[in-house]
Every structure is written in structure tokens, then in C-alpha cells.
Amino acid sequence: MRPCHAVVVGAGIGGLTAAVALHRRGWRVTVCERAPEPPTTGAGIGLAPNALRALDAIGLDAAHAVGSAVPATMGLRRWDGTWLVREATTDMAARYGMPPIAIARPAFTAALAAALPPAALRYGTAVTGVDDAEGRPVVRTAAGPDLPADLVVAADGIHSPLRRTFFPTHPGLHYIGETAWRCLVEAPELEVTATSETWGRGERVGITPLSDGRLYLYATAVVPAGTRWADPRAELRRRFGSWHDPIPALLERVGRLDAADVLHNDLHDLAAPLPALHHGRIAWLGDAAHAMAPNLGQGGCQAIEDAVVLAHLLPAADTPDTVADRIPTALAAYTAARRARTDAVRVRARRVGRLGAVRNPLAAAARDLAVRATPNRLARRGLDDLFTGFRLPGR
């Protein structure tokens, strides 16, 4: 008997997690990625307790695989350095059973890829479409050959061509009004031990220590969509060079990077939820399914949850003659399990972003005062549903 075959479109965090989870359920997996090789540059990612629990459910210890950075404190600051809210990471670990960790995305995707058979990964393989009309999908690739599958996992990113094909009336993406810069910086002498986000007026800067000793630096600004600068490094220094330490010192190091090492993207989320997270024998996950603003740090975490829940609901592939018949029911259960949670996180991330994007001086001052006056215990409650909300259906 042949093992059931899943074709995963996209080798990002969600796609690779799905491939690992299905592989460990006995499925044969093929991951098609249009990029010619794995990424070597990029940004960092924070893995919150909900994502770490999901990874643990498939036997993958992210901290063991790539190391982890656990900051002493996490919090929110004003542009002048005043803390608006701050909490010791040990307190968060006590509340949620584990602390969040931060790692470089390339290292994490490499760890996920290492958990797959080498033949499962096909870089430089662009998917041009999926024929799902006959019950067993066929994945079309630019270079060939076509790939028959029992299941297709659409993890093809925020601009998902498969989403546009199978949900043609969906409104697509919504520009949230901000552009973002992201990069990784070497600055061990600065001894940064806190993960922080700093709010100004329509501008933000985030600093996260990573497991490899580098710092993940990101910044956002409210600008019209498509705004670009000849030198993004100079623009960062112009906008944020007078903000609190260690931001000026980090920006000085950003100036030494190649321009290509500073990622610059406008921020979008999905304008509305998809009517379902599946169609036929295709399942969408991550940004392809519910692109969200990065304001809660949950985009990658929700993609991981998606992947683990999807694999859990699909039958193990040791009896393929009956597995194929059970896939449609499993995908319907996947939509039921994930659609409401992911859309609630998407909406909440957009709302938080609106607070950070306030530009009016009086409104920004009132916002900062309100955040600072909010007791920590109330702020923690706002994280509870995010960090403890992961559940495997039936458990």
C-alpha cells in the first residue's frame, strides 16, 4: 500500500511545520518552494508559549534545536526610554509554564527542514496551480513534473496565489497604514537583556535578543503604501536616531550592513476572514489563510498552531485505503477548529496596531498614560487567551 502523499506549497515556518507534523504521522510529504535555496538572511521570530506547546505536541523542541534567548524583562517604552509596562520573564514563565523565546528565522527554518527526509524538500520549484476537480489533487509546477497528492497544504504566503484562485471573490489584503524595516544586528558589547517595543507618534521600534547573540531590530512608520527611500538605513537613522539608548547605537551598526540585509515591507493583513480554511482537498494555513499585522507577535505562532492541528486532525497514514476517504471530514474539522481563533487574533492585532500608530501628540500622550496606569495583572489577562489558547481538538 502506498503512503498518503501531502504536497506542501511553501517552505516557510508554517509549511515546514506542517510537513514535519505530517511526516511524523506517517505521511509522505513533498515541500515545493519557489526560492532557489533556503534563506540565509532575514528577521527574528518570537515563539510564544502557545507555539512552543504546539511544537512540543509533535515532538519538536525549538530551544534544543536552535538554542533560545530568554530576556530578563519584556515590556513597552516611550520614545524617551520611560517604561510604560514591564514584566520579568520569570513571572511570565510561572504563569504560562514556559517563557517565550526568540530565534533567527533562518535558523528555525533550517531546524524544521532537518527534521524532514532530504528528498522531501524541493527548492527552486514554483507551483503554478492545483487541479482539484477529480477528488485527488494534482499540483502543477513550472519545471514539472506534476505531483498527484492526497492533500495539498497551501502555505504560499501572504500573497497566496492559491488563495486568489480558489477564493476569487474574497477582498484580499488590506494595507494597515504602516511600513516596516527589519534586520539582524551584531552588538554583544551593548549587553541588551530586555525585549522591548518603543512607541512614538506613528512610529515604533522593537528590540529582541536572539539565541545566537544577535539582536532582532524592527521599526515601523505610518506612511502611504509604496513609499520607499533610496537608503533605508539612512531613513532609519533620521527617524529614530534621537530615541532612547540603545537605539542610536544599534542604528549606527545598521548603517554598516548591506542595504539588502535591511528588509523593508509594507504591512498588510487579510481584509476579511476566508469563508473556510479548506477547499476540496486543499488546506490553507499561516499568512495564506489569515495574514495578520505583526503587533502581537502571533503570525508565525498561529501558523505553527495551524500546522499541528491540521496534522492532528488528519488520520495517520498507515491505512491509506481508508485515509483518503476521511480527508474531507478532517479538513472540515480543521476549519471549525482554527477559523474563529485565527480571525480573533487577526482582528486584535489590527486594533493594537492602531494604538501604536497614533500620531496626534495629545492622543499619543493619553494613550501612554492609559497604558502606564493599567495594572500588570490586567495586562496579563490580555495575554492569557493567546498564550494558553492552543488546544488539540479532542484533548
mmCIF file of C-alpha atoms in Angstrom:
data_model
loop_
_atom_site.group_PDB
_atom_site.id
_atom_site.type_symbol
_atom_site.label_atom_id
_atom_site.label_comp_id
_atom_site.label_asym_id
_atom_site.label_seq_id
_atom_site.Cartn_x
_atom_site.Cartn_y
_atom_site.Cartn_z
ATOM 1 C CA MET A 1 0.000 0.000 0.000
ATOM 2 C CA ARG A 2 1.268 3.430 -0.874
ATOM 3 C CA PRO A 3 1.526 6.009 1.940
ATOM 4 C CA CYS A 4 -0.720 9.018 1.616
ATOM 5 C CA HIS A 5 1.039 11.918 -0.052
ATOM 6 C CA ALA A 6 0.830 15.579 1.014
ATOM 7 C CA VAL A 7 2.278 18.335 -1.146
ATOM 8 C CA VAL A 8 3.119 21.457 0.854
ATOM 9 C CA VAL A 9 3.330 24.661 -1.167
ATOM 10 C CA GLY A 10 5.823 26.949 0.565
ATOM 11 C CA ALA A 11 8.812 26.268 2.827
ATOM 12 C CA GLY A 12 8.194 28.953 5.392
ATOM 13 C CA ILE A 13 7.631 28.262 9.063
ATOM 14 C CA GLY A 14 4.028 27.130 8.662
ATOM 15 C CA GLY A 15 4.692 24.933 5.645
ATOM 16 C CA LEU A 16 7.718 23.247 7.157
ATOM 17 C CA THR A 17 5.953 22.679 10.478
ATOM 18 C CA ALA A 18 3.053 21.065 8.623
ATOM 19 C CA ALA A 19 5.467 18.881 6.682
ATOM 20 C CA VAL A 20 7.228 17.741 9.858
ATOM 21 C CA ALA A 21 3.934 17.062 11.638
ATOM 22 C CA LEU A 22 2.538 15.043 8.716
ATOM 23 C CA HIS A 23 5.822 13.169 8.241
ATOM 24 C CA ARG A 24 5.646 12.096 11.873
ATOM 25 C CA ARG A 25 2.085 10.870 11.231
ATOM 26 C CA GLY A 26 3.399 8.560 8.537
ATOM 27 C CA TRP A 27 2.576 10.695 5.505
ATOM 28 C CA ARG A 28 4.897 11.053 2.558
ATOM 29 C CA VAL A 29 5.494 14.759 2.105
ATOM 30 C CA THR A 30 6.863 16.906 -0.689
ATOM 31 C CA VAL A 31 7.591 20.576 0.003
ATOM 32 C CA CYS A 32 7.670 22.821 -3.065
ATOM 33 C CA GLU A 33 9.427 26.155 -2.578
ATOM 34 C CA ARG A 34 9.933 28.613 -5.416
ATOM 35 C CA ALA A 35 13.063 30.164 -3.845
ATOM 36 C CA PRO A 36 16.226 28.503 -5.163
ATOM 37 C CA GLU A 37 17.655 27.788 -1.719
ATOM 38 C CA PRO A 38 16.877 28.114 1.998
ATOM 39 C CA PRO A 39 17.034 31.661 3.391
ATOM 40 C CA THR A 40 20.293 32.786 4.957
ATOM 41 C CA THR A 41 19.225 36.288 5.943
ATOM 42 C CA GLY A 42 16.038 37.641 7.376
ATOM 43 C CA ALA A 43 14.450 38.582 10.615
ATOM 44 C CA GLY A 44 13.868 37.067 14.020
ATOM 45 C CA ILE A 45 10.805 35.353 15.363
ATOM 46 C CA GLY A 46 9.408 35.175 18.856
ATOM 47 C CA LEU A 47 7.935 31.829 19.827
ATOM 48 C CA ALA A 48 5.298 32.426 22.476
ATOM 49 C CA PRO A 49 4.205 29.678 24.887
ATOM 50 C CA ASN A 50 1.281 28.683 22.654
ATOM 51 C CA ALA A 51 3.637 27.996 19.713
ATOM 52 C CA LEU A 52 6.100 26.147 21.940
ATOM 53 C CA ARG A 53 3.298 23.901 23.201
ATOM 54 C CA ALA A 54 2.223 23.192 19.635
ATOM 55 C CA LEU A 55 5.768 22.247 18.644
ATOM 56 C CA ASP A 56 6.065 20.060 21.718
ATOM 57 C CA ALA A 57 2.927 18.208 20.608
ATOM 58 C CA ILE A 58 4.810 16.970 17.517
ATOM 59 C CA GLY A 59 7.965 16.210 19.478
ATOM 60 C CA LEU A 60 9.974 19.227 18.354
ATOM 61 C CA ASP A 61 11.894 21.183 20.985
ATOM 62 C CA ALA A 62 12.740 24.518 19.354
ATOM 63 C CA ALA A 63 15.024 25.632 22.160
ATOM 64 C CA HIS A 64 17.020 22.407 21.955
ATOM 65 C CA ALA A 65 17.189 22.572 18.155
ATOM 66 C CA VAL A 66 18.468 26.129 17.755
ATOM 67 C CA GLY A 67 19.066 27.487 21.239
ATOM 68 C CA SER A 68 16.977 30.168 22.865
ATOM 69 C CA ALA A 69 17.275 33.658 24.235
ATOM 70 C CA VAL A 70 15.184 34.358 27.295
ATOM 71 C CA PRO A 71 15.329 38.073 28.124
ATOM 72 C CA ALA A 72 15.318 39.244 31.711
ATOM 73 C CA THR A 73 12.359 41.522 31.087
ATOM 74 C CA MET A 74 9.803 42.310 28.406
ATOM 75 C CA GLY A 75 7.859 45.492 28.034
ATOM 76 C CA LEU A 76 6.713 48.646 26.294
ATOM 77 C CA ARG A 77 8.506 52.009 26.381
ATOM 78 C CA ARG A 78 8.102 55.621 25.301
ATOM 79 C CA TRP A 79 10.478 57.097 22.743
ATOM 80 C CA ASP A 80 12.442 58.745 25.587
ATOM 81 C CA GLY A 81 13.001 55.390 27.319
ATOM 82 C CA THR A 82 10.314 55.613 30.010
ATOM 83 C CA TRP A 83 8.835 52.189 30.652
ATOM 84 C CA LEU A 84 5.075 52.090 30.196
ATOM 85 C CA VAL A 85 4.767 48.452 31.190
ATOM 86 C CA ARG A 86 7.435 45.912 32.107
ATOM 87 C CA GLU A 87 7.416 42.378 33.454
ATOM 88 C CA ALA A 88 10.095 39.911 34.485
ATOM 89 C CA THR A 89 10.261 36.910 32.195
ATOM 90 C CA THR A 90 10.364 34.623 35.232
ATOM 91 C CA ASP A 91 6.886 35.850 36.143
ATOM 92 C CA MET A 92 5.623 35.053 32.652
ATOM 93 C CA ALA A 93 7.195 31.603 32.808
ATOM 94 C CA ALA A 94 5.494 30.935 36.140
ATOM 95 C CA ARG A 95 2.126 31.978 34.712
ATOM 96 C CA TYR A 96 2.319 30.138 31.394
ATOM 97 C CA GLY A 97 4.585 27.226 32.229
ATOM 98 C CA MET A 98 7.426 28.397 29.983
ATOM 99 C CA PRO A 99 8.922 31.676 28.824
ATOM 100 C CA PRO A 100 8.714 32.944 25.261
ATOM 101 C CA ILE A 101 11.923 32.507 23.289
ATOM 102 C CA ALA A 102 13.373 34.383 20.326
ATOM 103 C CA ILE A 103 15.414 32.923 17.481
ATOM 104 C CA ALA A 104 16.579 33.876 13.995
ATOM 105 C CA ARG A 105 14.111 32.755 11.326
ATOM 106 C CA PRO A 106 16.754 31.143 9.064
ATOM 107 C CA ALA A 107 17.995 29.016 11.966
ATOM 108 C CA PHE A 108 14.477 27.912 12.828
ATOM 109 C CA THR A 109 13.532 27.019 9.259
ATOM 110 C CA ALA A 110 16.803 25.088 8.968
ATOM 111 C CA ALA A 111 15.928 23.120 12.111
ATOM 112 C CA LEU A 112 12.493 22.286 10.717
ATOM 113 C CA ALA A 113 13.973 21.254 7.384
ATOM 114 C CA ALA A 114 16.478 18.999 9.152
ATOM 115 C CA ALA A 115 13.564 17.046 10.633
ATOM 116 C CA LEU A 116 12.438 16.012 7.137
ATOM 117 C CA PRO A 117 13.876 13.478 4.694
ATOM 118 C CA PRO A 118 16.188 15.387 2.321
ATOM 119 C CA ALA A 119 14.187 14.225 -0.704
ATOM 120 C CA ALA A 120 11.073 15.911 0.686
ATOM 121 C CA LEU A 121 12.407 19.408 0.029
ATOM 122 C CA ARG A 122 12.314 20.816 -3.480
ATOM 123 C CA TYR A 123 13.745 24.312 -3.699
ATOM 124 C CA GLY A 124 13.500 26.172 -6.976
ATOM 125 C CA THR A 125 10.121 24.514 -7.621
ATOM 126 C CA ALA A 126 7.424 27.064 -8.372
ATOM 127 C CA VAL A 127 3.843 25.829 -8.141
ATOM 128 C CA THR A 128 1.727 27.235 -10.953
ATOM 129 C CA GLY A 129 -1.604 25.799 -9.894
ATOM 130 C CA VAL A 130 -3.570 22.939 -8.375
ATOM 131 C CA ASP A 131 -6.162 20.864 -10.203
ATOM 132 C CA ASP A 132 -8.594 19.690 -7.526
ATOM 133 C CA ALA A 133 -11.514 18.774 -9.766
ATOM 134 C CA GLU A 134 -11.259 14.978 -9.685
ATOM 135 C CA GLY A 135 -11.062 14.390 -5.935
ATOM 136 C CA ARG A 136 -7.310 13.722 -5.856
ATOM 137 C CA PRO A 137 -5.419 16.981 -6.371
ATOM 138 C CA VAL A 138 -2.653 17.387 -8.901
ATOM 139 C CA VAL A 139 -0.056 20.073 -8.219
ATOM 140 C CA ARG A 140 1.284 21.760 -11.351
ATOM 141 C CA THR A 141 4.868 23.006 -11.243
ATOM 142 C CA ALA A 142 6.705 25.340 -13.604
ATOM 143 C CA ALA A 143 9.503 22.910 -14.374
ATOM 144 C CA GLY A 144 7.483 19.702 -13.993
ATOM 145 C CA PRO A 145 6.669 17.007 -13.316
ATOM 146 C CA ASP A 146 3.132 17.340 -11.967
ATOM 147 C CA LEU A 147 2.631 15.954 -8.468
ATOM 148 C CA PRO A 148 -0.500 13.905 -7.657
ATOM 149 C CA ALA A 149 -1.415 14.220 -3.994
ATOM 150 C CA ASP A 150 -3.980 13.140 -1.453
ATOM 151 C CA LEU A 151 -3.720 16.540 0.248
ATOM 152 C CA VAL A 152 -2.318 19.959 -0.647
ATOM 153 C CA VAL A 153 -1.224 22.332 2.111
ATOM 154 C CA ALA A 154 -1.301 25.912 0.841
ATOM 155 C CA ALA A 155 1.398 27.667 2.848
ATOM 156 C CA ASP A 156 2.249 30.005 -0.013
ATOM 157 C CA GLY A 157 2.408 33.201 1.982
ATOM 158 C CA ILE A 158 0.611 36.481 2.379
ATOM 159 C CA HIS A 159 0.113 36.954 -1.372
ATOM 160 C CA SER A 160 -1.061 33.321 -1.757
ATOM 161 C CA PRO A 161 -1.820 32.632 -5.436
ATOM 162 C CA LEU A 162 -3.792 29.558 -4.363
ATOM 163 C CA ARG A 163 -5.976 31.698 -2.110
ATOM 164 C CA ARG A 164 -6.746 34.024 -5.014
ATOM 165 C CA THR A 165 -7.523 31.087 -7.314
ATOM 166 C CA PHE A 166 -9.906 29.209 -5.050
ATOM 167 C CA PHE A 167 -11.484 32.204 -3.286
ATOM 168 C CA PRO A 168 -11.763 34.627 -6.222
ATOM 169 C CA THR A 169 -14.432 36.843 -4.613
ATOM 170 C CA HIS A 170 -12.506 37.389 -1.390
ATOM 171 C CA PRO A 171 -11.383 41.034 -0.973
ATOM 172 C CA GLY A 172 -7.767 40.018 -0.395
ATOM 173 C CA LEU A 173 -5.254 42.100 1.531
ATOM 174 C CA HIS A 174 -5.714 45.322 3.475
ATOM 175 C CA TYR A 175 -2.870 47.828 3.936
ATOM 176 C CA ILE A 176 -2.782 48.677 7.622
ATOM 177 C CA GLY A 177 -1.111 52.039 7.020
ATOM 178 C CA GLU A 178 2.425 51.245 8.126
ATOM 179 C CA THR A 179 5.684 50.229 6.531
ATOM 180 C CA ALA A 180 8.278 48.172 8.390
ATOM 181 C CA TRP A 181 12.035 47.671 8.432
ATOM 182 C CA ARG A 182 13.619 44.521 9.880
ATOM 183 C CA CYS A 183 17.204 43.396 10.316
ATOM 184 C CA LEU A 184 19.595 41.406 12.483
ATOM 185 C CA VAL A 185 22.370 43.299 14.266
ATOM 186 C CA GLU A 186 25.570 42.155 15.979
ATOM 187 C CA ALA A 187 26.097 44.192 19.154
ATOM 188 C CA PRO A 188 27.243 41.944 22.045
ATOM 189 C CA GLU A 189 29.026 44.811 23.784
ATOM 190 C CA LEU A 190 25.713 46.611 24.351
ATOM 191 C CA GLU A 191 24.545 43.786 26.657
ATOM 192 C CA VAL A 192 20.868 44.203 25.810
ATOM 193 C CA THR A 193 18.865 41.900 28.091
ATOM 194 C CA ALA A 194 15.326 43.225 27.600
ATOM 195 C CA THR A 195 12.865 42.590 24.830
ATOM 196 C CA SER A 196 11.102 45.871 24.239
ATOM 197 C CA GLU A 197 8.896 47.788 21.875
ATOM 198 C CA THR A 198 9.054 51.579 21.927
ATOM 199 C CA TRP A 199 6.165 53.788 20.834
ATOM 200 C CA GLY A 200 6.465 57.270 19.464
ATOM 201 C CA ARG A 201 3.883 59.153 17.397
ATOM 202 C CA GLY A 202 3.070 56.971 14.433
ATOM 203 C CA GLU A 203 6.424 55.213 14.759
ATOM 204 C CA ARG A 204 7.696 52.195 16.676
ATOM 205 C CA VAL A 205 10.971 50.370 17.308
ATOM 206 C CA GLY A 206 11.373 46.847 18.663
ATOM 207 C CA ILE A 207 14.491 45.171 20.055
ATOM 208 C CA THR A 208 14.710 41.435 20.723
ATOM 209 C CA PRO A 209 17.814 39.476 21.853
ATOM 210 C CA LEU A 210 18.175 36.264 19.833
ATOM 211 C CA SER A 211 19.579 32.862 20.706
ATOM 212 C CA ASP A 212 22.696 33.355 18.562
ATOM 213 C CA GLY A 213 23.718 36.552 20.382
ATOM 214 C CA ARG A 214 22.453 38.923 17.723
ATOM 215 C CA LEU A 215 19.622 41.399 18.140
ATOM 216 C CA TYR A 216 16.487 41.485 16.036
ATOM 217 C CA LEU A 217 15.651 45.117 15.314
ATOM 218 C CA TYR A 218 12.422 46.245 13.685
ATOM 219 C CA ALA A 219 10.797 49.627 13.146
ATOM 220 C CA THR A 220 7.515 50.851 11.689
ATOM 221 C CA ALA A 221 6.199 54.179 10.450
ATOM 222 C CA VAL A 222 2.830 55.432 9.236
ATOM 223 C CA VAL A 223 3.325 56.323 5.551
ATOM 224 C CA PRO A 224 1.390 55.905 2.297
ATOM 225 C CA ALA A 225 1.619 52.454 0.752
ATOM 226 C CA GLY A 226 4.560 52.040 -1.575
ATOM 227 C CA THR A 227 6.716 54.749 -0.001
ATOM 228 C CA ARG A 228 10.385 53.940 -0.490
ATOM 229 C CA TRP A 229 13.732 55.619 0.237
ATOM 230 C CA ALA A 230 16.988 55.405 -1.652
ATOM 231 C CA ASP A 231 18.798 54.297 1.510
ATOM 232 C CA PRO A 232 16.565 52.678 4.148
ATOM 233 C CA ARG A 233 19.460 52.693 6.629
ATOM 234 C CA ALA A 234 19.743 56.478 6.454
ATOM 235 C CA GLU A 235 15.983 56.831 6.812
ATOM 236 C CA LEU A 236 16.036 54.747 9.977
ATOM 237 C CA ARG A 237 18.748 56.965 11.478
ATOM 238 C CA ARG A 238 16.816 60.085 10.519
ATOM 239 C CA ARG A 239 13.591 58.887 12.119
ATOM 240 C CA PHE A 240 14.892 57.132 15.224
ATOM 241 C CA GLY A 241 18.417 58.401 15.855
ATOM 242 C CA SER A 242 17.313 60.609 18.775
ATOM 243 C CA TRP A 243 15.335 57.911 20.570
ATOM 244 C CA HIS A 244 16.448 56.281 23.817
ATOM 245 C CA ASP A 245 19.508 54.055 24.210
ATOM 246 C CA PRO A 246 20.459 51.616 22.804
ATOM 247 C CA ILE A 247 18.522 52.558 19.647
ATOM 248 C CA PRO A 248 21.079 55.111 18.300
ATOM 249 C CA ALA A 249 23.955 52.647 18.816
ATOM 250 C CA LEU A 250 22.026 49.889 17.071
ATOM 251 C CA LEU A 251 21.193 52.148 14.144
ATOM 252 C CA GLU A 252 24.867 53.011 13.823
ATOM 253 C CA ARG A 253 25.519 49.285 13.348
ATOM 254 C CA VAL A 254 22.619 49.010 10.913
ATOM 255 C CA GLY A 255 24.453 51.592 8.808
ATOM 256 C CA ARG A 256 27.292 49.079 8.354
ATOM 257 C CA LEU A 257 25.004 46.404 6.933
ATOM 258 C CA ASP A 258 24.465 45.875 3.248
ATOM 259 C CA ALA A 259 21.249 47.527 2.125
ATOM 260 C CA ALA A 260 19.902 44.079 1.162
ATOM 261 C CA ASP A 261 20.202 42.956 4.790
ATOM 262 C CA VAL A 262 17.566 45.505 5.854
ATOM 263 C CA LEU A 263 14.185 44.081 4.879
ATOM 264 C CA HIS A 264 11.581 46.708 4.033
ATOM 265 C CA ASN A 265 7.931 45.795 3.514
ATOM 266 C CA ASP A 266 4.569 47.471 3.782
ATOM 267 C CA LEU A 267 2.341 45.779 6.359
ATOM 268 C CA HIS A 268 -0.880 44.092 5.313
ATOM 269 C CA ASP A 269 -3.430 41.834 6.876
ATOM 270 C CA LEU A 270 -6.345 39.941 5.402
ATOM 271 C CA ALA A 271 -9.261 42.293 4.765
ATOM 272 C CA ALA A 272 -11.790 39.694 5.955
ATOM 273 C CA PRO A 273 -11.718 36.066 7.078
ATOM 274 C CA LEU A 274 -11.782 33.372 4.430
ATOM 275 C CA PRO A 275 -15.143 31.590 4.216
ATOM 276 C CA ALA A 276 -13.269 28.382 5.073
ATOM 277 C CA LEU A 277 -9.669 27.309 5.569
ATOM 278 C CA HIS A 278 -10.092 24.465 3.096
ATOM 279 C CA HIS A 279 -11.463 23.808 -0.357
ATOM 280 C CA GLY A 280 -11.768 20.254 -1.615
ATOM 281 C CA ARG A 281 -8.542 18.593 -0.504
ATOM 282 C CA ILE A 282 -6.569 21.824 -0.121
ATOM 283 C CA ALA A 283 -5.939 23.361 3.328
ATOM 284 C CA TRP A 284 -4.646 26.893 3.871
ATOM 285 C CA LEU A 285 -2.526 27.892 6.844
ATOM 286 C CA GLY A 286 -0.445 30.788 8.156
ATOM 287 C CA ASP A 287 -0.349 34.032 6.194
ATOM 288 C CA ALA A 288 -2.052 32.362 3.244
ATOM 289 C CA ALA A 289 -5.055 31.669 5.466
ATOM 290 C CA HIS A 290 -5.212 34.614 7.867
ATOM 291 C CA ALA A 291 -2.475 37.174 7.280
ATOM 292 C CA MET A 292 -2.287 39.421 10.330
ATOM 293 C CA ALA A 293 -0.415 42.506 11.461
ATOM 294 C CA PRO A 294 2.707 41.678 13.485
ATOM 295 C CA ASN A 295 1.634 43.679 16.527
ATOM 296 C CA LEU A 296 1.016 40.686 18.796
ATOM 297 C CA GLY A 297 3.948 38.623 17.549
ATOM 298 C CA GLN A 298 1.484 35.863 16.673
ATOM 299 C CA GLY A 299 1.719 35.484 12.911
ATOM 300 C CA GLY A 300 4.288 32.698 12.973
ATOM 301 C CA CYS A 301 2.860 31.279 16.195
ATOM 302 C CA GLN A 302 -0.607 30.891 14.673
ATOM 303 C CA ALA A 303 0.914 29.275 11.576
ATOM 304 C CA ILE A 304 2.571 26.706 13.842
ATOM 305 C CA GLU A 305 -0.721 26.077 15.632
ATOM 306 C CA ASP A 306 -2.464 25.635 12.257
ATOM 307 C CA ALA A 307 0.082 23.090 11.086
ATOM 308 C CA VAL A 308 -0.032 20.992 14.248
ATOM 309 C CA VAL A 309 -3.852 20.988 14.466
ATOM 310 C CA LEU A 310 -4.164 20.096 10.775
ATOM 311 C CA ALA A 311 -1.840 17.103 11.122
ATOM 312 C CA HIS A 312 -3.571 16.024 14.326
ATOM 313 C CA LEU A 313 -6.991 16.003 12.672
ATOM 314 C CA LEU A 314 -5.839 14.136 9.592
ATOM 315 C CA PRO A 315 -5.680 10.357 10.055
ATOM 316 C CA ALA A 316 -2.346 8.660 10.403
ATOM 317 C CA ALA A 317 -1.272 7.348 7.020
ATOM 318 C CA ASP A 318 -0.729 3.696 7.943
ATOM 319 C CA THR A 319 -4.041 2.622 6.323
ATOM 320 C CA PRO A 320 -4.145 4.668 3.136
ATOM 321 C CA ASP A 321 -7.152 2.951 1.579
ATOM 322 C CA THR A 322 -9.371 4.396 4.303
ATOM 323 C CA VAL A 323 -7.365 7.535 4.997
ATOM 324 C CA ALA A 324 -8.210 9.106 1.638
ATOM 325 C CA ASP A 325 -11.927 8.837 2.354
ATOM 326 C CA ARG A 326 -11.520 10.574 5.711
ATOM 327 C CA ILE A 327 -9.574 13.607 4.479
ATOM 328 C CA PRO A 328 -12.606 15.810 3.603
ATOM 329 C CA THR A 329 -14.090 15.342 7.073
ATOM 330 C CA ALA A 330 -10.740 16.122 8.660
ATOM 331 C CA LEU A 331 -10.379 19.346 6.663
ATOM 332 C CA ALA A 332 -13.860 20.477 7.649
ATOM 333 C CA ALA A 333 -12.883 19.864 11.272
ATOM 334 C CA TYR A 334 -9.705 21.883 10.703
ATOM 335 C CA THR A 335 -11.706 24.893 9.526
ATOM 336 C CA ALA A 336 -14.017 24.535 12.531
ATOM 337 C CA ALA A 337 -11.080 24.316 14.934
ATOM 338 C CA ARG A 338 -8.972 27.172 13.564
ATOM 339 C CA ARG A 339 -11.070 29.786 11.740
ATOM 340 C CA ALA A 340 -12.564 31.588 14.754
ATOM 341 C CA ARG A 341 -9.334 31.660 16.800
ATOM 342 C CA THR A 342 -7.130 32.905 13.999
ATOM 343 C CA ASP A 343 -9.597 35.586 12.943
ATOM 344 C CA ALA A 344 -9.936 36.822 16.521
ATOM 345 C CA VAL A 345 -6.142 37.173 16.701
ATOM 346 C CA ARG A 346 -6.107 38.936 13.303
ATOM 347 C CA VAL A 347 -8.682 41.491 14.458
ATOM 348 C CA ARG A 348 -6.952 42.037 17.780
ATOM 349 C CA ALA A 349 -3.574 42.565 16.116
ATOM 350 C CA ARG A 350 -5.092 45.244 13.899
ATOM 351 C CA ARG A 351 -6.574 47.039 16.910
ATOM 352 C CA VAL A 352 -3.305 47.017 18.832
ATOM 353 C CA GLY A 353 -1.576 48.395 15.770
ATOM 354 C CA ARG A 354 -3.945 51.341 15.678
ATOM 355 C CA LEU A 355 -2.815 52.281 19.184
ATOM 356 C CA GLY A 356 0.841 52.155 18.214
ATOM 357 C CA ALA A 357 0.165 54.174 15.052
ATOM 358 C CA VAL A 358 -1.412 57.163 16.831
ATOM 359 C CA ARG A 359 0.240 60.369 15.566
ATOM 360 C CA ASN A 360 -1.643 63.170 17.291
ATOM 361 C CA PRO A 361 0.547 64.397 20.204
ATOM 362 C CA LEU A 362 -2.331 64.709 22.688
ATOM 363 C CA ALA A 363 -3.813 61.367 21.727
ATOM 364 C CA ALA A 364 -0.391 59.692 21.975
ATOM 365 C CA ALA A 365 0.178 61.194 25.435
ATOM 366 C CA ALA A 366 -3.247 59.976 26.581
ATOM 367 C CA ARG A 367 -2.520 56.526 25.178
ATOM 368 C CA ASP A 368 0.806 56.315 27.007
ATOM 369 C CA LEU A 369 -0.784 57.455 30.258
ATOM 370 C CA ALA A 370 -3.529 54.844 29.951
ATOM 371 C CA VAL A 371 -1.043 52.044 29.244
ATOM 372 C CA ARG A 372 1.162 53.077 32.144
ATOM 373 C CA ALA A 373 -1.815 53.231 34.530
ATOM 374 C CA THR A 374 -3.043 49.744 33.614
ATOM 375 C CA PRO A 375 -2.142 47.255 36.382
ATOM 376 C CA ASN A 376 0.102 44.394 35.273
ATOM 377 C CA ARG A 377 -2.488 41.848 36.331
ATOM 378 C CA LEU A 378 -4.955 43.274 33.798
ATOM 379 C CA ALA A 379 -2.321 43.363 31.074
ATOM 380 C CA ARG A 380 -1.542 39.704 31.760
ATOM 381 C CA ARG A 381 -5.170 38.736 31.288
ATOM 382 C CA GLY A 382 -4.972 40.099 27.792
ATOM 383 C CA LEU A 383 -2.239 37.574 27.008
ATOM 384 C CA ASP A 384 -3.921 34.601 28.638
ATOM 385 C CA ASP A 385 -6.124 33.651 25.702
ATOM 386 C CA LEU A 386 -3.173 33.994 23.310
ATOM 387 C CA PHE A 387 -0.636 32.043 25.312
ATOM 388 C CA THR A 388 -2.950 29.378 26.744
ATOM 389 C CA GLY A 389 -5.422 29.133 23.853
ATOM 390 C CA PHE A 390 -3.709 26.339 21.935
ATOM 391 C CA ARG A 391 -5.644 23.085 22.192
ATOM 392 C CA LEU A 392 -5.549 19.925 20.147
ATOM 393 C CA PRO A 393 -9.162 19.028 19.280
ATOM 394 C CA GLY A 394 -10.381 16.093 21.304
ATOM 395 C CA ARG A 395 -7.835 16.597 24.084
#
